[in-house]
GROMACS .gro file of C-alpha atoms in nm:
model
  237
    1UNK     CA    1   0.210  -1.295   9.620
    2UNK     CA    2   0.150  -1.115   9.289
    3UNK     CA    3   0.242  -1.428   9.091
    4UNK     CA    4   0.006  -1.634   9.304
    5UNK     CA    5  -0.285  -1.392   9.269
    6UNK     CA    6  -0.248  -1.372   8.890
    7UNK     CA    7  -0.212  -1.749   8.849
    8UNK     CA    8  -0.512  -1.825   9.069
    9UNK     CA    9  -0.732  -1.521   9.001
   10UNK     CA   10  -0.735  -1.448   9.371
   11UNK     CA   11  -0.664  -1.161   9.608
   12UNK     CA   12  -0.331  -1.103   9.780
   13UNK     CA   13  -0.238  -0.853  10.049
   14UNK     CA   14   0.119  -0.726  10.080
   15UNK     CA   15   0.167  -0.578  10.424
   16UNK     CA   16   0.479  -0.413  10.560
   17UNK     CA   17   0.606  -0.115  10.752
   18UNK     CA   18   0.657   0.218  10.579
   19UNK     CA   19   0.950   0.248  10.335
   20UNK     CA   20   1.035  -0.120  10.314
   21UNK     CA   21   1.028  -0.125   9.934
   22UNK     CA   22   0.670  -0.244   9.874
   23UNK     CA   23   0.597   0.013   9.605
   24UNK     CA   24   0.931  -0.023   9.426
   25UNK     CA   25   0.890  -0.402   9.421
   26UNK     CA   26   0.532  -0.385   9.295
   27UNK     CA   27   0.624  -0.144   9.014
   28UNK     CA   28   0.918  -0.362   8.915
   29UNK     CA   29   0.690  -0.669   8.903
   30UNK     CA   30   0.432  -0.479   8.697
   31UNK     CA   31   0.694  -0.373   8.444
   32UNK     CA   32   0.829  -0.727   8.407
   33UNK     CA   33   0.505  -0.924   8.402
   34UNK     CA   34   0.184  -0.982   8.215
   35UNK     CA   35   0.290  -0.807   7.892
   36UNK     CA   36   0.203  -0.460   8.019
   37UNK     CA   37  -0.155  -0.543   8.116
   38UNK     CA   38  -0.094  -0.534   8.492
   39UNK     CA   39  -0.263  -0.222   8.634
   40UNK     CA   40  -0.111  -0.022   8.921
   41UNK     CA   41  -0.294   0.259   9.103
   42UNK     CA   42  -0.243   0.449   9.426
   43UNK     CA   43  -0.555   0.487   9.638
   44UNK     CA   44  -0.622   0.861   9.667
   45UNK     CA   45  -0.616   1.027  10.011
   46UNK     CA   46  -0.935   1.218   9.936
   47UNK     CA   47  -1.209   1.256   9.677
   48UNK     CA   48  -1.416   0.955   9.770
   49UNK     CA   49  -1.532   0.675   9.544
   50UNK     CA   50  -1.537   0.884   9.226
   51UNK     CA   51  -1.175   0.992   9.261
   52UNK     CA   52  -1.073   0.632   9.320
   53UNK     CA   53  -1.257   0.513   9.009
   54UNK     CA   54  -1.107   0.799   8.807
   55UNK     CA   55  -0.757   0.679   8.897
   56UNK     CA   56  -0.839   0.326   8.782
   57UNK     CA   57  -1.000   0.462   8.465
   58UNK     CA   58  -0.685   0.662   8.390
   59UNK     CA   59  -0.468   0.354   8.443
   60UNK     CA   60  -0.671   0.137   8.204
   61UNK     CA   61  -0.735   0.414   7.951
   62UNK     CA   62  -1.113   0.433   7.962
   63UNK     CA   63  -1.330   0.742   7.947
   64UNK     CA   64  -1.399   0.910   8.280
   65UNK     CA   65  -1.539   1.242   8.170
   66UNK     CA   66  -1.899   1.332   8.253
   67UNK     CA   67  -1.974   0.980   8.376
   68UNK     CA   68  -2.161   0.888   8.689
   69UNK     CA   69  -2.001   0.646   8.935
   70UNK     CA   70  -2.205   0.346   8.804
   71UNK     CA   71  -2.121   0.433   8.441
   72UNK     CA   72  -1.752   0.468   8.518
   73UNK     CA   73  -1.749   0.140   8.707
   74UNK     CA   74  -1.911  -0.041   8.412
   75UNK     CA   75  -1.650   0.106   8.175
   76UNK     CA   76  -1.370  -0.007   8.404
   77UNK     CA   77  -1.519  -0.356   8.442
   78UNK     CA   78  -1.509  -0.409   8.067
   79UNK     CA   79  -1.131  -0.355   8.078
   80UNK     CA   80  -1.062  -0.641   8.319
   81UNK     CA   81  -1.061  -1.018   8.276
   82UNK     CA   82  -0.897  -1.324   8.429
   83UNK     CA   83  -0.565  -1.240   8.258
   84UNK     CA   84  -0.527  -0.903   8.429
   85UNK     CA   85  -0.435  -0.791   8.779
   86UNK     CA   86  -0.521  -0.469   8.959
   87UNK     CA   87  -0.256  -0.361   9.211
   88UNK     CA   88  -0.381  -0.101   9.461
   89UNK     CA   89  -0.111   0.072   9.665
   90UNK     CA   90  -0.179   0.266   9.989
   91UNK     CA   91  -0.481   0.039  10.031
   92UNK     CA   92  -0.524   0.144  10.396
   93UNK     CA   93  -0.677   0.464  10.254
   94UNK     CA   94  -0.973   0.258  10.132
   95UNK     CA   95  -1.093   0.194  10.488
   96UNK     CA   96  -1.305   0.475  10.633
   97UNK     CA   97  -1.189   0.634  10.955
   98UNK     CA   98  -1.515   0.552  11.133
   99UNK     CA   99  -1.810   0.317  11.095
  100UNK     CA  100  -2.023   0.589  10.937
  101UNK     CA  101  -1.777   0.616  10.647
  102UNK     CA  102  -1.830   0.497  10.292
  103UNK     CA  103  -1.737   0.131  10.241
  104UNK     CA  104  -1.799   0.146   9.866
  105UNK     CA  105  -1.435   0.148   9.750
  106UNK     CA  106  -1.351  -0.192   9.898
  107UNK     CA  107  -1.684  -0.335   9.789
  108UNK     CA  108  -1.622  -0.210   9.435
  109UNK     CA  109  -1.287  -0.392   9.431
  110UNK     CA  110  -1.446  -0.713   9.556
  111UNK     CA  111  -1.722  -0.687   9.298
  112UNK     CA  112  -1.470  -0.619   9.020
  113UNK     CA  113  -1.273  -0.926   9.126
  114UNK     CA  114  -1.583  -1.147   9.149
  115UNK     CA  115  -1.738  -1.039   8.820
  116UNK     CA  116  -1.431  -1.021   8.596
  117UNK     CA  117  -1.218  -1.289   8.768
  118UNK     CA  118  -0.923  -1.049   8.763
  119UNK     CA  119  -0.652  -1.084   9.025
  120UNK     CA  120  -0.633  -0.817   9.294
  121UNK     CA  121  -0.340  -0.705   9.509
  122UNK     CA  122  -0.375  -0.469   9.805
  123UNK     CA  123  -0.052  -0.309   9.929
  124UNK     CA  124  -0.064  -0.140  10.267
  125UNK     CA  125   0.074  -0.098  10.614
  126UNK     CA  126  -0.028  -0.321  10.904
  127UNK     CA  127  -0.313  -0.083  10.983
  128UNK     CA  128  -0.503  -0.216  10.682
  129UNK     CA  129  -0.539  -0.573  10.808
  130UNK     CA  130  -0.597  -0.455  11.164
  131UNK     CA  131  -0.886  -0.238  11.049
  132UNK     CA  132  -1.029  -0.515  10.831
  133UNK     CA  133  -1.046  -0.748  11.130
  134UNK     CA  134  -1.179  -0.504  11.389
  135UNK     CA  135  -1.412  -0.294  11.172
  136UNK     CA  136  -1.780  -0.266  11.262
  137UNK     CA  137  -1.845  -0.332  10.894
  138UNK     CA  138  -1.817  -0.700  10.800
  139UNK     CA  139  -1.519  -0.750  10.570
  140UNK     CA  140  -1.528  -1.129  10.573
  141UNK     CA  141  -1.611  -1.125  10.200
  142UNK     CA  142  -1.272  -0.966  10.134
  143UNK     CA  143  -1.082  -1.165  10.395
  144UNK     CA  144  -1.220  -1.493  10.263
  145UNK     CA  145  -1.084  -1.425   9.914
  146UNK     CA  146  -0.724  -1.354  10.015
  147UNK     CA  147  -0.541  -1.655   9.875
  148UNK     CA  148  -0.188  -1.560   9.977
  149UNK     CA  149  -0.133  -1.284  10.232
  150UNK     CA  150   0.226  -1.157  10.238
  151UNK     CA  151   0.366  -1.008  10.558
  152UNK     CA  152   0.710  -0.853  10.522
  153UNK     CA  153   0.937  -0.939  10.813
  154UNK     CA  154   1.019  -0.634  11.026
  155UNK     CA  155   1.384  -0.742  11.058
  156UNK     CA  156   1.582  -0.669  10.741
  157UNK     CA  157   1.887  -0.892  10.711
  158UNK     CA  158   2.225  -0.790  10.573
  159UNK     CA  159   2.187  -1.017  10.270
  160UNK     CA  160   1.868  -0.828  10.181
  161UNK     CA  161   2.046  -0.493  10.155
  162UNK     CA  162   2.367  -0.602   9.982
  163UNK     CA  163   2.222  -0.560   9.630
  164UNK     CA  164   2.138  -0.199   9.723
  165UNK     CA  165   2.475  -0.117   9.880
  166UNK     CA  166   2.682  -0.269   9.599
  167UNK     CA  167   2.519  -0.041   9.344
  168UNK     CA  168   2.718   0.237   9.512
  169UNK     CA  169   3.018   0.060   9.671
  170UNK     CA  170   3.126  -0.263   9.504
  171UNK     CA  171   3.314  -0.411   9.802
  172UNK     CA  172   3.176  -0.252  10.120
  173UNK     CA  173   3.359  -0.303  10.447
  174UNK     CA  174   3.206  -0.478  10.745
  175UNK     CA  175   3.172  -0.140  10.917
  176UNK     CA  176   2.970   0.002  10.627
  177UNK     CA  177   2.747  -0.305  10.603
  178UNK     CA  178   2.679  -0.288  10.978
  179UNK     CA  179   2.593   0.083  10.954
  180UNK     CA  180   2.363   0.023  10.655
  181UNK     CA  181   2.192  -0.261  10.840
  182UNK     CA  182   2.128  -0.034  11.139
  183UNK     CA  183   1.971   0.231  10.913
  184UNK     CA  184   1.754  -0.028  10.735
  185UNK     CA  185   1.617  -0.150  11.067
  186UNK     CA  186   1.534   0.193  11.205
  187UNK     CA  187   1.262   0.445  11.130
  188UNK     CA  188   1.256   0.517  10.757
  189UNK     CA  189   1.416   0.181  10.675
  190UNK     CA  190   1.520   0.114  10.316
  191UNK     CA  191   1.400   0.457  10.209
  192UNK     CA  192   1.647   0.634  10.440
  193UNK     CA  193   1.924   0.390  10.345
  194UNK     CA  194   1.884   0.468   9.974
  195UNK     CA  195   1.862   0.842  10.046
  196UNK     CA  196   2.186   0.828  10.248
  197UNK     CA  197   2.365   0.641   9.972
  198UNK     CA  198   2.241   0.897   9.718
  199UNK     CA  199   2.368   1.184   9.934
  200UNK     CA  200   2.706   1.010   9.955
  201UNK     CA  201   2.709   0.980   9.577
  202UNK     CA  202   2.623   1.349   9.547
  203UNK     CA  203   2.904   1.447   9.785
  204UNK     CA  204   3.150   1.247   9.573
  205UNK     CA  205   3.018   1.405   9.254
  206UNK     CA  206   3.066   1.757   9.388
  207UNK     CA  207   3.437   1.694   9.447
  208UNK     CA  208   3.463   1.501   9.117
  209UNK     CA  209   3.549   1.171   9.285
  210UNK     CA  210   3.423   0.816   9.252
  211UNK     CA  211   3.206   0.742   9.553
  212UNK     CA  212   3.376   0.555   9.834
  213UNK     CA  213   3.296   0.481  10.198
  214UNK     CA  214   3.431   0.817  10.313
  215UNK     CA  215   3.150   0.990  10.124
  216UNK     CA  216   2.892   0.752  10.272
  217UNK     CA  217   3.001   0.827  10.627
  218UNK     CA  218   3.006   1.200  10.548
  219UNK     CA  219   2.642   1.166  10.442
  220UNK     CA  220   2.559   0.993  10.771
  221UNK     CA  221   2.736   1.267  10.969
  222UNK     CA  222   2.543   1.531  10.777
  223UNK     CA  223   2.209   1.364  10.854
  224UNK     CA  224   2.293   1.332  11.222
  225UNK     CA  225   2.405   1.693  11.255
  226UNK     CA  226   2.091   1.821  11.089
  227UNK     CA  227   1.856   1.595  11.285
  228UNK     CA  228   2.015   1.703  11.612
  229UNK     CA  229   1.982   2.070  11.521
  230UNK     CA  230   2.355   2.132  11.506
  231UNK     CA  231   2.495   2.364  11.239
  232UNK     CA  232   2.719   2.202  10.981
  233UNK     CA  233   3.085   2.277  11.030
  234UNK     CA  234   3.229   2.522  10.784
  235UNK     CA  235   3.509   2.404  10.562
  236UNK     CA  236   3.849   2.549  10.646
  237UNK     CA  237   4.000   2.733  10.352
   0.00000   0.00000   0.00000
């Protein structure tokens, strides 16, 4: 989706459930592509249009001090062209919670795209596209410019998580792969899987051992005990 948007100077949306790796993937792509000119920002949860523009200004290195919103936008516009891409994460924050809210942030992005021919990527949860389609405000100008929408499949396959698992355990057993797959397809998804693997690594480090599956399953047991409100068992001396 990011390759397509940059090659065609279009807009892409990357939609997926929380903690599926959207941000990690986007940052990895930014670091590997476009000779460092790809711009990544996180839409702020508050602060309105000015805060949003300040984040973009910071990312592109233009002055933001003592400038009005129109002045800041003009400064930002001069930093973009058809060879650059703006990647906006947490894009669902750009949509106001009700029809009386300020639509300026999305309109600014569309105008920036139209006037500079830069590519634009909007990364968000499913709520973003749902709100675009049902909003009282007409977002057809945005929707009509989305050249390649990406929708991450909700079902994560075992082959998708193997590169993550093998960073910790080179030859995982079928039991471990099955357990990791179950975690990746539950609430928290890849985020919880990585956290569990990290805890397993930490457990191994504390006893000065190389991580193995025993440490991974200890990490799972620890999570389950804590989430169920049970005290951890004390070690016998």
